[in-house]
Amino acid sequence: MSESIGGSGTGMKLHTKILLGLVTGATLGILANSTLGGADPLVEGINKYVAGPIGQIFLRMLFMVVVPLVFASISLGVAGLGDLRRVGRVGAKAIGYFLITTVLAAALGLVIVNIVKPGKTIPADVRTHLLETFAKDANSKVEAAATQNFGVETVVNIVPRNPIKAMVDLDLLAIIFFAFMFGAALTMIPIERARPMIDVLDTLNDVVIKIVEFAMKIAPFGVTALIFGVTSRFGFALLKPLGSYVAVVMISLILHAFITNSLILRFLIGVSPVQFFSRIRTSIITAFSTSSSSASLPTNLAVIEQNVGVPASIAGFVLPIGSTMCMNGTALFEGITVLFLAQVFGINLDIGQQIAVIVMSVLTAVGAAGVPGGSIPLLVGVLAMFGVPPEGIAIILGVDRILDMSRTTVNVIGDLCATTWVAKSEGLWTAASIPAMAGIVDTFGPVDESPGNYPMGSGRIDQL
Ligand code: ASP
C-alpha cells in the first residue's frame, strides 16, 4: 500500500514527522534568535544557503501542481455532472445545497477571523520585518492588494483571452472558468468521443496527486526549513498568533458542524440533530481518522443507507459527487487562513476583497481533492492571488494535520446532510425512514488509504 498524502506508511506517520519538523525548526530558530540574534551573519547565512532553498523547493513542488490540479479536477467534476441532464433535478438540488452551505461556512469563518483577528497580535515592528523578509516585492504586493478593485473588469477577466496565459500567470479564476467550460463541453459531445479525454483527465488527476505526495514526503524538511526561517528572525513573536489561529479554525468548524447543520437538520430536513449525529457517528470517526472525504466514501454510503435509511438511488448519486465537491470545512479553513496570514503580513483586505476570498475559497474547495492535505496546493495559489506571501503557509503547515482531520469531518457531515436533504425533497425520505436499529455500520475496519483505492472521479459519467 503506497503512502497517501499525509497518510500512513511504514514507520513514523508523515504528519508526526511534519509536526516534529515544526518543533525542531521552531526550537532551533528560537535558540538562534535568542542566542545569536536574527541579524547574525551565521543565522543569515544558514537562512540564505540552507533553510531558504530547502523551503523554496518544497513550496515550488506545491505550486507546480496548482494548474494541472485545478484544471483536471474541475473539468472532471463538471464532466461527471454532465449526466445531470439525465438526473437533472436531483443533481441541480445537490449542487445548490453544496454551494449554499459552503458559502455559509466560508462566511462564518470570515466573520470569526475578523472578530478575533488572530494575526493582529504580533507587534507592528515584527510585522514590518516579516513583510520585508518574506515578500521582496512586499510593498507592491500590498499596494496591488489594496488597489485591486473587484468591479466589472474583474468579472470580464474571469473569461480568459488565452487559457495558456492564464495558466502561466496562475490566474486561478480564469483557469477555473476554462475548466468549467471544458468539462461542460465534454458532456455535450458523443460519449465515445469524450471518454478518451475523460480518461486522460482522470489519469492527470491521479498523477498530480502523486506529485503532491512527493511534495508531502519532503514536507518535514520543508517545514523545518521554513519555520526556522521565520523563528530565527522573529523569535517567539509568531507562536502566540498561531495558537489563536488554530482556536479560531476549530471553533468555527465546530459552530458550522453543530449549529448551522443542526438548524438545517431540524428545520429543512425535519430530523432531530442528536439522532442524526448519533446515526452518522461512524462516518464522523472515519473522516476524522483518515482526513480524507474520498476514503470515507464507502463508509458514508453504508451509513447513510443503513443507519439513516436514505435510498441507494439518491445516496449513490449525491454522495460521490459530494465527496469531491462539497467541502464546507475546507472552504471555511481556507478563508480563515487567507485572512489570518494577511493579518500576519499586515495586508488589509477590504470587504470587496474579503468577498472575493469567500468566492475563491468556495471554488477552490470544490476543486480540492478529497485526500489528506488536498486543499493545500490550492490554498497556496489563493494566497498568491491576494498578495499574501505564499511562504506564510509554513506558519500553518505544522499544525495542519489536526485542522485537516477536523475540516474533513465537517466536509463529510455536509455530504451526509446534503444527501438526506435531497432524498427528503424528492419525497423519498422522512425522519420515519430511519431504521429502528442502526445497521451493520457501527464499527469500521481499517480504511485502505492508498490513492488507487480512492473512489476518485467517482462522480464520472460512466459511474453515475
Ligand atoms: N482533507 C480534506 C478532505 O478530504 C481536503 C482538504 O481540505 O485538504 O475533505
JSON list of C-alpha atoms in Angstrom, two decimals, residues 154-375:
[
{"chain": "A", "resi": 154, "resn": "THR", "atom": "CA", "xyz": [-12.78, 41.57, -12.68]},
{"chain": "A", "resi": 155, "resn": "VAL", "atom": "CA", "xyz": [-15.87, 39.83, -13.99]},
{"chain": "A", "resi": 156, "resn": "VAL", "atom": "CA", "xyz": [-14.76, 40.21, -17.61]},
{"chain": "A", "resi": 157, "resn": "ASN", "atom": "CA", "xyz": [-11.29, 38.99, -16.72]},
{"chain": "A", "resi": 158, "resn": "ILE", "atom": "CA", "xyz": [-12.71, 35.73, -15.41]},
{"chain": "A", "resi": 159, "resn": "VAL", "atom": "CA", "xyz": [-13.07, 34.75, -19.06]},
{"chain": "A", "resi": 160, "resn": "PRO", "atom": "CA", "xyz": [-9.51, 34.28, -20.23]},
{"chain": "A", "resi": 161, "resn": "ARG", "atom": "CA", "xyz": [-8.48, 35.60, -23.61]},
{"chain": "A", "resi": 162, "resn": "ASN", "atom": "CA", "xyz": [-5.87, 32.91, -23.66]},
{"chain": "A", "resi": 163, "resn": "PRO", "atom": "CA", "xyz": [-6.11, 29.96, -21.26]},
{"chain": "A", "resi": 164, "resn": "ILE", "atom": "CA", "xyz": [-2.41, 29.16, -21.57]},
{"chain": "A", "resi": 165, "resn": "LYS", "atom": "CA", "xyz": [-1.54, 32.68, -20.49]},
{"chain": "A", "resi": 166, "resn": "ALA", "atom": "CA", "xyz": [-4.00, 32.38, -17.60]},
{"chain": "A", "resi": 167, "resn": "MET", "atom": "CA", "xyz": [-2.13, 29.25, -16.56]},
{"chain": "A", "resi": 168, "resn": "VAL", "atom": "CA", "xyz": [1.26, 30.92, -16.91]},
{"chain": "A", "resi": 169, "resn": "ASP", "atom": "CA", "xyz": [0.03, 33.82, -14.76]},
{"chain": "A", "resi": 170, "resn": "LEU", "atom": "CA", "xyz": [-1.59, 31.47, -12.25]},
{"chain": "A", "resi": 171, "resn": "ASP", "atom": "CA", "xyz": [-4.84, 33.31, -12.78]},
{"chain": "A", "resi": 172, "resn": "LEU", "atom": "CA", "xyz": [-6.97, 30.89, -10.79]},
{"chain": "A", "resi": 173, "resn": "LEU", "atom": "CA", "xyz": [-10.39, 32.31, -11.61]},
{"chain": "A", "resi": 174, "resn": "ALA", "atom": "CA", "xyz": [-9.70, 32.25, -15.33]},
{"chain": "A", "resi": 175, "resn": "ILE", "atom": "CA", "xyz": [-8.33, 28.72, -15.11]},
{"chain": "A", "resi": 176, "resn": "ILE", "atom": "CA", "xyz": [-11.41, 27.61, -13.18]},
{"chain": "A", "resi": 177, "resn": "PHE", "atom": "CA", "xyz": [-13.67, 29.22, -15.79]},
{"chain": "A", "resi": 178, "resn": "PHE", "atom": "CA", "xyz": [-11.85, 27.49, -18.63]},
{"chain": "A", "resi": 179, "resn": "ALA", "atom": "CA", "xyz": [-12.01, 24.16, -16.79]},
{"chain": "A", "resi": 180, "resn": "PHE", "atom": "CA", "xyz": [-15.75, 24.59, -16.26]},
{"chain": "A", "resi": 181, "resn": "MET", "atom": "CA", "xyz": [-16.28, 25.27, -19.94]},
{"chain": "A", "resi": 182, "resn": "PHE", "atom": "CA", "xyz": [-14.06, 22.38, -20.90]},
{"chain": "A", "resi": 183, "resn": "GLY", "atom": "CA", "xyz": [-15.92, 19.93, -18.66]},
{"chain": "A", "resi": 184, "resn": "ALA", "atom": "CA", "xyz": [-19.32, 21.19, -19.75]},
{"chain": "A", "resi": 185, "resn": "ALA", "atom": "CA", "xyz": [-18.39, 20.94, -23.43]},
{"chain": "A", "resi": 186, "resn": "LEU", "atom": "CA", "xyz": [-17.11, 17.43, -22.87]},
{"chain": "A", "resi": 187, "resn": "THR", "atom": "CA", "xyz": [-20.57, 16.35, -21.82]},
{"chain": "A", "resi": 188, "resn": "MET", "atom": "CA", "xyz": [-22.09, 17.72, -24.98]},
{"chain": "A", "resi": 189, "resn": "ILE", "atom": "CA", "xyz": [-20.16, 15.64, -27.44]},
{"chain": "A", "resi": 190, "resn": "PRO", "atom": "CA", "xyz": [-20.86, 11.94, -28.02]},
{"chain": "A", "resi": 191, "resn": "ILE", "atom": "CA", "xyz": [-19.70, 9.83, -25.10]},
{"chain": "A", "resi": 192, "resn": "GLU", "atom": "CA", "xyz": [-17.36, 7.68, -27.30]},
{"chain": "A", "resi": 193, "resn": "ARG", "atom": "CA", "xyz": [-15.55, 10.86, -28.28]},
{"chain": "A", "resi": 194, "resn": "ALA", "atom": "CA", "xyz": [-15.50, 12.26, -24.75]},
{"chain": "A", "resi": 195, "resn": "ARG", "atom": "CA", "xyz": [-14.31, 9.13, -22.99]},
{"chain": "A", "resi": 196, "resn": "PRO", "atom": "CA", "xyz": [-10.63, 9.23, -24.06]},
{"chain": "A", "resi": 197, "resn": "MET", "atom": "CA", "xyz": [-10.34, 12.82, -22.82]},
{"chain": "A", "resi": 198, "resn": "ILE", "atom": "CA", "xyz": [-12.07, 11.95, -19.57]},
{"chain": "A", "resi": 199, "resn": "ASP", "atom": "CA", "xyz": [-9.63, 9.07, -19.11]},
{"chain": "A", "resi": 200, "resn": "VAL", "atom": "CA", "xyz": [-6.70, 11.39, -19.75]},
{"chain": "A", "resi": 201, "resn": "LEU", "atom": "CA", "xyz": [-8.03, 13.91, -17.23]},
{"chain": "A", "resi": 202, "resn": "ASP", "atom": "CA", "xyz": [-8.65, 11.17, -14.73]},
{"chain": "A", "resi": 203, "resn": "THR", "atom": "CA", "xyz": [-5.08, 9.96, -15.08]},
{"chain": "A", "resi": 204, "resn": "LEU", "atom": "CA", "xyz": [-3.78, 13.52, -14.92]},
{"chain": "A", "resi": 205, "resn": "ASN", "atom": "CA", "xyz": [-5.66, 13.95, -11.68]},
{"chain": "A", "resi": 206, "resn": "ASP", "atom": "CA", "xyz": [-4.11, 10.81, -10.19]},
{"chain": "A", "resi": 207, "resn": "VAL", "atom": "CA", "xyz": [-0.64, 11.79, -11.38]},
{"chain": "A", "resi": 208, "resn": "VAL", "atom": "CA", "xyz": [-0.89, 15.25, -9.88]},
{"chain": "A", "resi": 209, "resn": "ILE", "atom": "CA", "xyz": [-1.99, 13.82, -6.56]},
{"chain": "A", "resi": 210, "resn": "LYS", "atom": "CA", "xyz": [1.04, 11.54, -6.68]},
{"chain": "A", "resi": 211, "resn": "ILE", "atom": "CA", "xyz": [3.25, 14.59, -7.13]},
{"chain": "A", "resi": 212, "resn": "VAL", "atom": "CA", "xyz": [1.62, 16.24, -4.13]},
{"chain": "A", "resi": 213, "resn": "GLU", "atom": "CA", "xyz": [2.51, 13.06, -2.24]},
{"chain": "A", "resi": 214, "resn": "PHE", "atom": "CA", "xyz": [6.15, 13.50, -3.24]},
{"chain": "A", "resi": 215, "resn": "ALA", "atom": "CA", "xyz": [5.98, 17.08, -2.06]},
{"chain": "A", "resi": 216, "resn": "MET", "atom": "CA", "xyz": [4.50, 15.96, 1.22]},
{"chain": "A", "resi": 217, "resn": "LYS", "atom": "CA", "xyz": [7.35, 13.47, 1.64]},
{"chain": "A", "resi": 218, "resn": "ILE", "atom": "CA", "xyz": [9.79, 16.33, 1.79]},
{"chain": "A", "resi": 219, "resn": "ALA", "atom": "CA", "xyz": [7.35, 18.41, 3.82]},
{"chain": "A", "resi": 220, "resn": "PRO", "atom": "CA", "xyz": [9.03, 17.60, 7.16]},
{"chain": "A", "resi": 221, "resn": "PHE", "atom": "CA", "xyz": [12.27, 19.15, 5.85]},
{"chain": "A", "resi": 222, "resn": "GLY", "atom": "CA", "xyz": [10.46, 21.94, 4.05]},
{"chain": "A", "resi": 223, "resn": "VAL", "atom": "CA", "xyz": [8.55, 22.83, 7.19]},
{"chain": "A", "resi": 224, "resn": "THR", "atom": "CA", "xyz": [11.66, 22.67, 9.38]},
{"chain": "A", "resi": 225, "resn": "ALA", "atom": "CA", "xyz": [13.45, 24.98, 6.98]},
{"chain": "A", "resi": 226, "resn": "LEU", "atom": "CA", "xyz": [10.59, 27.42, 6.51]},
{"chain": "A", "resi": 227, "resn": "ILE", "atom": "CA", "xyz": [9.75, 27.64, 10.18]},
{"chain": "A", "resi": 228, "resn": "PHE", "atom": "CA", "xyz": [13.42, 28.04, 11.08]},
{"chain": "A", "resi": 229, "resn": "GLY", "atom": "CA", "xyz": [13.50, 30.93, 8.65]},
{"chain": "A", "resi": 230, "resn": "VAL", "atom": "CA", "xyz": [10.60, 32.56, 10.47]},
{"chain": "A", "resi": 231, "resn": "THR", "atom": "CA", "xyz": [11.54, 31.91, 14.08]},
{"chain": "A", "resi": 232, "resn": "SER", "atom": "CA", "xyz": [15.28, 32.61, 13.74]},
{"chain": "A", "resi": 233, "resn": "ARG", "atom": "CA", "xyz": [14.33, 36.10, 12.60]},
{"chain": "A", "resi": 234, "resn": "PHE", "atom": "CA", "xyz": [11.31, 36.69, 14.79]},
{"chain": "A", "resi": 235, "resn": "GLY", "atom": "CA", "xyz": [11.74, 34.57, 17.89]},
{"chain": "A", "resi": 236, "resn": "PHE", "atom": "CA", "xyz": [8.59, 33.90, 19.87]},
{"chain": "A", "resi": 237, "resn": "ALA", "atom": "CA", "xyz": [6.53, 36.67, 18.37]},
{"chain": "A", "resi": 238, "resn": "LEU", "atom": "CA", "xyz": [4.71, 34.40, 15.91]},
{"chain": "A", "resi": 239, "resn": "LEU", "atom": "CA", "xyz": [3.82, 31.46, 18.10]},
{"chain": "A", "resi": 240, "resn": "LYS", "atom": "CA", "xyz": [1.03, 33.11, 20.08]},
{"chain": "A", "resi": 241, "resn": "PRO", "atom": "CA", "xyz": [-0.93, 34.21, 17.00]},
{"chain": "A", "resi": 242, "resn": "LEU", "atom": "CA", "xyz": [-0.58, 30.65, 15.68]},
{"chain": "A", "resi": 243, "resn": "GLY", "atom": "CA", "xyz": [-2.34, 29.29, 18.77]},
{"chain": "A", "resi": 244, "resn": "SER", "atom": "CA", "xyz": [-5.20, 31.76, 18.36]},
{"chain": "A", "resi": 245, "resn": "TYR", "atom": "CA", "xyz": [-5.43, 30.87, 14.67]},
{"chain": "A", "resi": 246, "resn": "VAL", "atom": "CA", "xyz": [-5.87, 27.17, 15.46]},
{"chain": "A", "resi": 247, "resn": "ALA", "atom": "CA", "xyz": [-8.52, 28.07, 18.03]},
{"chain": "A", "resi": 248, "resn": "VAL", "atom": "CA", "xyz": [-10.38, 30.26, 15.51]},
{"chain": "A", "resi": 249, "resn": "VAL", "atom": "CA", "xyz": [-10.44, 27.50, 12.89]},
{"chain": "A", "resi": 250, "resn": "MET", "atom": "CA", "xyz": [-11.56, 24.86, 15.38]},
{"chain": "A", "resi": 251, "resn": "ILE", "atom": "CA", "xyz": [-14.30, 27.00, 16.93]},
{"chain": "A", "resi": 252, "resn": "SER", "atom": "CA", "xyz": [-15.64, 27.99, 13.51]},
{"chain": "A", "resi": 253, "resn": "LEU", "atom": "CA", "xyz": [-15.62, 24.37, 12.35]},
{"chain": "A", "resi": 254, "resn": "ILE", "atom": "CA", "xyz": [-17.48, 23.28, 15.47]},
{"chain": "A", "resi": 255, "resn": "LEU", "atom": "CA", "xyz": [-20.04, 26.08, 15.05]},
{"chain": "A", "resi": 256, "resn": "HIS", "atom": "CA", "xyz": [-20.69, 25.12, 11.45]},
{"chain": "A", "resi": 257, "resn": "ALA", "atom": "CA", "xyz": [-20.78, 21.39, 12.16]},
{"chain": "A", "resi": 258, "resn": "PHE", "atom": "CA", "xyz": [-23.12, 21.55, 15.09]},
{"chain": "A", "resi": 259, "resn": "ILE", "atom": "CA", "xyz": [-25.03, 24.83, 14.93]},
{"chain": "A", "resi": 260, "resn": "THR", "atom": "CA", "xyz": [-25.52, 25.54, 11.22]},
{"chain": "A", "resi": 261, "resn": "ASN", "atom": "CA", "xyz": [-26.05, 21.86, 10.42]},
{"chain": "A", "resi": 262, "resn": "SER", "atom": "CA", "xyz": [-28.38, 21.38, 13.39]},
{"chain": "A", "resi": 263, "resn": "LEU", "atom": "CA", "xyz": [-30.56, 24.22, 12.15]},
{"chain": "A", "resi": 264, "resn": "ILE", "atom": "CA", "xyz": [-30.61, 22.69, 8.68]},
{"chain": "A", "resi": 265, "resn": "LEU", "atom": "CA", "xyz": [-31.37, 19.25, 10.08]},
{"chain": "A", "resi": 266, "resn": "ARG", "atom": "CA", "xyz": [-34.15, 20.50, 12.33]},
{"chain": "A", "resi": 267, "resn": "PHE", "atom": "CA", "xyz": [-35.88, 22.98, 10.02]},
{"chain": "A", "resi": 268, "resn": "LEU", "atom": "CA", "xyz": [-35.03, 21.90, 6.48]},
{"chain": "A", "resi": 269, "resn": "ILE", "atom": "CA", "xyz": [-34.67, 18.16, 6.85]},
{"chain": "A", "resi": 270, "resn": "GLY", "atom": "CA", "xyz": [-37.03, 17.67, 9.78]},
{"chain": "A", "resi": 271, "resn": "VAL", "atom": "CA", "xyz": [-34.96, 15.33, 11.89]},
{"chain": "A", "resi": 272, "resn": "SER", "atom": "CA", "xyz": [-33.59, 15.55, 15.40]},
{"chain": "A", "resi": 273, "resn": "PRO", "atom": "CA", "xyz": [-29.95, 16.65, 15.11]},
{"chain": "A", "resi": 274, "resn": "VAL", "atom": "CA", "xyz": [-29.00, 14.47, 18.08]},
{"chain": "A", "resi": 275, "resn": "GLN", "atom": "CA", "xyz": [-30.47, 11.40, 16.42]},
{"chain": "A", "resi": 276, "resn": "PHE", "atom": "CA", "xyz": [-28.87, 12.23, 13.08]},
{"chain": "A", "resi": 277, "resn": "PHE", "atom": "CA", "xyz": [-25.40, 12.82, 14.51]},
{"chain": "A", "resi": 278, "resn": "SER", "atom": "CA", "xyz": [-25.65, 9.68, 16.55]},
{"chain": "A", "resi": 279, "resn": "ARG", "atom": "CA", "xyz": [-26.58, 7.66, 13.45]},
{"chain": "A", "resi": 280, "resn": "ILE", "atom": "CA", "xyz": [-23.68, 9.02, 11.40]},
{"chain": "A", "resi": 281, "resn": "ARG", "atom": "CA", "xyz": [-21.04, 8.76, 14.13]},
{"chain": "A", "resi": 282, "resn": "THR", "atom": "CA", "xyz": [-19.09, 6.04, 12.29]},
{"chain": "A", "resi": 283, "resn": "SER", "atom": "CA", "xyz": [-18.68, 8.41, 9.35]},
{"chain": "A", "resi": 284, "resn": "ILE", "atom": "CA", "xyz": [-17.54, 11.14, 11.72]},
{"chain": "A", "resi": 285, "resn": "ILE", "atom": "CA", "xyz": [-14.89, 8.88, 13.21]},
{"chain": "A", "resi": 286, "resn": "THR", "atom": "CA", "xyz": [-13.79, 7.66, 9.78]},
{"chain": "A", "resi": 287, "resn": "ALA", "atom": "CA", "xyz": [-13.46, 11.17, 8.37]},
{"chain": "A", "resi": 288, "resn": "PHE", "atom": "CA", "xyz": [-11.60, 12.37, 11.46]},
{"chain": "A", "resi": 289, "resn": "SER", "atom": "CA", "xyz": [-9.15, 9.50, 11.41]},
{"chain": "A", "resi": 290, "resn": "THR", "atom": "CA", "xyz": [-8.47, 9.39, 7.65]},
{"chain": "A", "resi": 291, "resn": "SER", "atom": "CA", "xyz": [-8.53, 13.15, 6.87]},
{"chain": "A", "resi": 292, "resn": "SER", "atom": "CA", "xyz": [-10.00, 12.16, 3.54]},
{"chain": "A", "resi": 293, "resn": "SER", "atom": "CA", "xyz": [-13.51, 12.65, 2.19]},
{"chain": "A", "resi": 294, "resn": "SER", "atom": "CA", "xyz": [-12.81, 10.18, -0.60]},
{"chain": "A", "resi": 295, "resn": "ALA", "atom": "CA", "xyz": [-11.52, 7.47, 1.73]},
{"chain": "A", "resi": 296, "resn": "SER", "atom": "CA", "xyz": [-14.61, 7.96, 3.89]},
{"chain": "A", "resi": 297, "resn": "LEU", "atom": "CA", "xyz": [-16.99, 7.49, 0.95]},
{"chain": "A", "resi": 298, "resn": "PRO", "atom": "CA", "xyz": [-17.57, 3.73, 1.29]},
{"chain": "A", "resi": 299, "resn": "THR", "atom": "CA", "xyz": [-18.34, 4.13, 5.00]},
{"chain": "A", "resi": 300, "resn": "ASN", "atom": "CA", "xyz": [-20.59, 7.10, 4.28]},
{"chain": "A", "resi": 301, "resn": "LEU", "atom": "CA", "xyz": [-22.58, 5.16, 1.70]},
{"chain": "A", "resi": 302, "resn": "ALA", "atom": "CA", "xyz": [-23.19, 2.32, 4.12]},
{"chain": "A", "resi": 303, "resn": "VAL", "atom": "CA", "xyz": [-24.03, 4.69, 6.98]},
{"chain": "A", "resi": 304, "resn": "ILE", "atom": "CA", "xyz": [-26.49, 6.84, 5.07]},
{"chain": "A", "resi": 305, "resn": "GLU", "atom": "CA", "xyz": [-28.32, 3.85, 3.61]},
{"chain": "A", "resi": 306, "resn": "GLN", "atom": "CA", "xyz": [-28.33, 1.52, 6.57]},
{"chain": "A", "resi": 307, "resn": "ASN", "atom": "CA", "xyz": [-28.32, 3.85, 9.54]},
{"chain": "A", "resi": 308, "resn": "VAL", "atom": "CA", "xyz": [-30.27, 6.77, 8.16]},
{"chain": "A", "resi": 309, "resn": "GLY", "atom": "CA", "xyz": [-32.44, 4.97, 5.61]},
{"chain": "A", "resi": 310, "resn": "VAL", "atom": "CA", "xyz": [-31.72, 7.11, 2.55]},
{"chain": "A", "resi": 311, "resn": "PRO", "atom": "CA", "xyz": [-32.43, 5.10, -0.64]},
{"chain": "A", "resi": 312, "resn": "ALA", "atom": "CA", "xyz": [-29.38, 3.89, -2.54]},
{"chain": "A", "resi": 313, "resn": "SER", "atom": "CA", "xyz": [-30.53, 5.60, -5.74]},
{"chain": "A", "resi": 314, "resn": "ILE", "atom": "CA", "xyz": [-30.06, 9.02, -4.12]},
{"chain": "A", "resi": 315, "resn": "ALA", "atom": "CA", "xyz": [-27.09, 8.16, -1.90]},
{"chain": "A", "resi": 316, "resn": "GLY", "atom": "CA", "xyz": [-25.14, 6.50, -4.73]},
{"chain": "A", "resi": 317, "resn": "PHE", "atom": "CA", "xyz": [-25.53, 9.62, -6.83]},
{"chain": "A", "resi": 318, "resn": "VAL", "atom": "CA", "xyz": [-25.24, 12.51, -4.38]},
{"chain": "A", "resi": 319, "resn": "LEU", "atom": "CA", "xyz": [-22.54, 11.19, -2.02]},
{"chain": "A", "resi": 320, "resn": "PRO", "atom": "CA", "xyz": [-19.78, 10.50, -4.59]},
{"chain": "A", "resi": 321, "resn": "ILE", "atom": "CA", "xyz": [-20.19, 13.97, -6.10]},
{"chain": "A", "resi": 322, "resn": "GLY", "atom": "CA", "xyz": [-20.38, 15.46, -2.62]},
{"chain": "A", "resi": 323, "resn": "SER", "atom": "CA", "xyz": [-17.16, 13.80, -1.53]},
{"chain": "A", "resi": 324, "resn": "THR", "atom": "CA", "xyz": [-15.25, 15.73, -4.16]},
{"chain": "A", "resi": 325, "resn": "MET", "atom": "CA", "xyz": [-17.36, 18.87, -4.45]},
{"chain": "A", "resi": 326, "resn": "CYS", "atom": "CA", "xyz": [-19.00, 19.60, -1.12]},
{"chain": "A", "resi": 327, "resn": "MET", "atom": "CA", "xyz": [-16.30, 20.81, 1.22]},
{"chain": "A", "resi": 328, "resn": "ASN", "atom": "CA", "xyz": [-17.81, 23.13, 3.81]},
{"chain": "A", "resi": 329, "resn": "GLY", "atom": "CA", "xyz": [-14.94, 22.69, 6.24]},
{"chain": "A", "resi": 330, "resn": "THR", "atom": "CA", "xyz": [-12.25, 23.20, 3.63]},
{"chain": "A", "resi": 331, "resn": "ALA", "atom": "CA", "xyz": [-13.74, 26.49, 2.39]},
{"chain": "A", "resi": 332, "resn": "LEU", "atom": "CA", "xyz": [-14.09, 27.71, 5.97]},
{"chain": "A", "resi": 333, "resn": "PHE", "atom": "CA", "xyz": [-10.47, 26.79, 6.70]},
{"chain": "A", "resi": 334, "resn": "GLU", "atom": "CA", "xyz": [-9.18, 28.40, 3.52]},
{"chain": "A", "resi": 335, "resn": "GLY", "atom": "CA", "xyz": [-11.00, 31.67, 4.15]},
{"chain": "A", "resi": 336, "resn": "ILE", "atom": "CA", "xyz": [-9.70, 31.93, 7.71]},
{"chain": "A", "resi": 337, "resn": "THR", "atom": "CA", "xyz": [-6.16, 31.04, 6.67]},
{"chain": "A", "resi": 338, "resn": "VAL", "atom": "CA", "xyz": [-6.00, 33.65, 3.92]},
{"chain": "A", "resi": 339, "resn": "LEU", "atom": "CA", "xyz": [-7.29, 36.31, 6.32]},
{"chain": "A", "resi": 340, "resn": "PHE", "atom": "CA", "xyz": [-5.02, 35.18, 9.15]},
{"chain": "A", "resi": 341, "resn": "LEU", "atom": "CA", "xyz": [-1.90, 35.29, 7.01]},
{"chain": "A", "resi": 342, "resn": "ALA", "atom": "CA", "xyz": [-2.98, 38.63, 5.53]},
{"chain": "A", "resi": 343, "resn": "GLN", "atom": "CA", "xyz": [-3.24, 39.92, 9.12]},
{"chain": "A", "resi": 344, "resn": "VAL", "atom": "CA", "xyz": [0.16, 38.46, 9.97]},
{"chain": "A", "resi": 345, "resn": "PHE", "atom": "CA", "xyz": [1.73, 40.20, 7.00]},
{"chain": "A", "resi": 346, "resn": "GLY", "atom": "CA", "xyz": [-0.15, 43.42, 7.66]},
{"chain": "A", "resi": 347, "resn": "ILE", "atom": "CA", "xyz": [-2.12, 43.28, 4.43]},
{"chain": "A", "resi": 348, "resn": "ASN", "atom": "CA", "xyz": [-5.54, 44.86, 4.65]},
{"chain": "A", "resi": 349, "resn": "LEU", "atom": "CA", "xyz": [-8.24, 43.18, 2.64]},
{"chain": "A", "resi": 350, "resn": "ASP", "atom": "CA", "xyz": [-11.34, 45.33, 2.35]},
{"chain": "A", "resi": 351, "resn": "ILE", "atom": "CA", "xyz": [-14.88, 44.00, 2.28]},
{"chain": "A", "resi": 352, "resn": "GLY", "atom": "CA", "xyz": [-14.91, 43.55, -1.50]},
{"chain": "A", "resi": 353, "resn": "GLN", "atom": "CA", "xyz": [-11.67, 41.61, -1.36]},
{"chain": "A", "resi": 354, "resn": "GLN", "atom": "CA", "xyz": [-12.95, 39.52, 1.52]},
{"chain": "A", "resi": 355, "resn": "ILE", "atom": "CA", "xyz": [-16.00, 38.59, -0.54]},
{"chain": "A", "resi": 356, "resn": "ALA", "atom": "CA", "xyz": [-13.59, 37.60, -3.29]},
{"chain": "A", "resi": 357, "resn": "VAL", "atom": "CA", "xyz": [-11.75, 35.47, -0.71]},
{"chain": "A", "resi": 358, "resn": "ILE", "atom": "CA", "xyz": [-15.04, 33.69, 0.04]},
{"chain": "A", "resi": 359, "resn": "VAL", "atom": "CA", "xyz": [-15.67, 33.10, -3.66]},
{"chain": "A", "resi": 360, "resn": "MET", "atom": "CA", "xyz": [-12.15, 31.74, -4.19]},
{"chain": "A", "resi": 361, "resn": "SER", "atom": "CA", "xyz": [-12.33, 29.59, -1.07]},
{"chain": "A", "resi": 362, "resn": "VAL", "atom": "CA", "xyz": [-15.58, 28.06, -2.24]},
{"chain": "A", "resi": 363, "resn": "LEU", "atom": "CA", "xyz": [-14.35, 27.47, -5.79]},
{"chain": "A", "resi": 364, "resn": "THR", "atom": "CA", "xyz": [-11.03, 26.00, -4.73]},
{"chain": "A", "resi": 365, "resn": "ALA", "atom": "CA", "xyz": [-12.75, 23.85, -2.10]},
{"chain": "A", "resi": 366, "resn": "VAL", "atom": "CA", "xyz": [-14.87, 22.45, -4.92]},
{"chain": "A", "resi": 367, "resn": "GLY", "atom": "CA", "xyz": [-11.65, 21.81, -6.84]},
{"chain": "A", "resi": 368, "resn": "ALA", "atom": "CA", "xyz": [-9.69, 20.31, -3.93]},
{"chain": "A", "resi": 369, "resn": "ALA", "atom": "CA", "xyz": [-9.18, 16.56, -3.95]},
{"chain": "A", "resi": 370, "resn": "GLY", "atom": "CA", "xyz": [-10.78, 14.74, -1.04]},
{"chain": "A", "resi": 371, "resn": "VAL", "atom": "CA", "xyz": [-7.47, 13.46, 0.24]},
{"chain": "A", "resi": 372, "resn": "PRO", "atom": "CA", "xyz": [-5.38, 14.49, 3.24]},
{"chain": "A", "resi": 373, "resn": "GLY", "atom": "CA", "xyz": [-3.93, 17.93, 2.58]},
{"chain": "A", "resi": 374, "resn": "GLY", "atom": "CA", "xyz": [-5.83, 18.08, -0.72]},
{"chain": "A", "resi": 375, "resn": "SER", "atom": "CA", "xyz": [-6.56, 21.77, -0.38]}
]
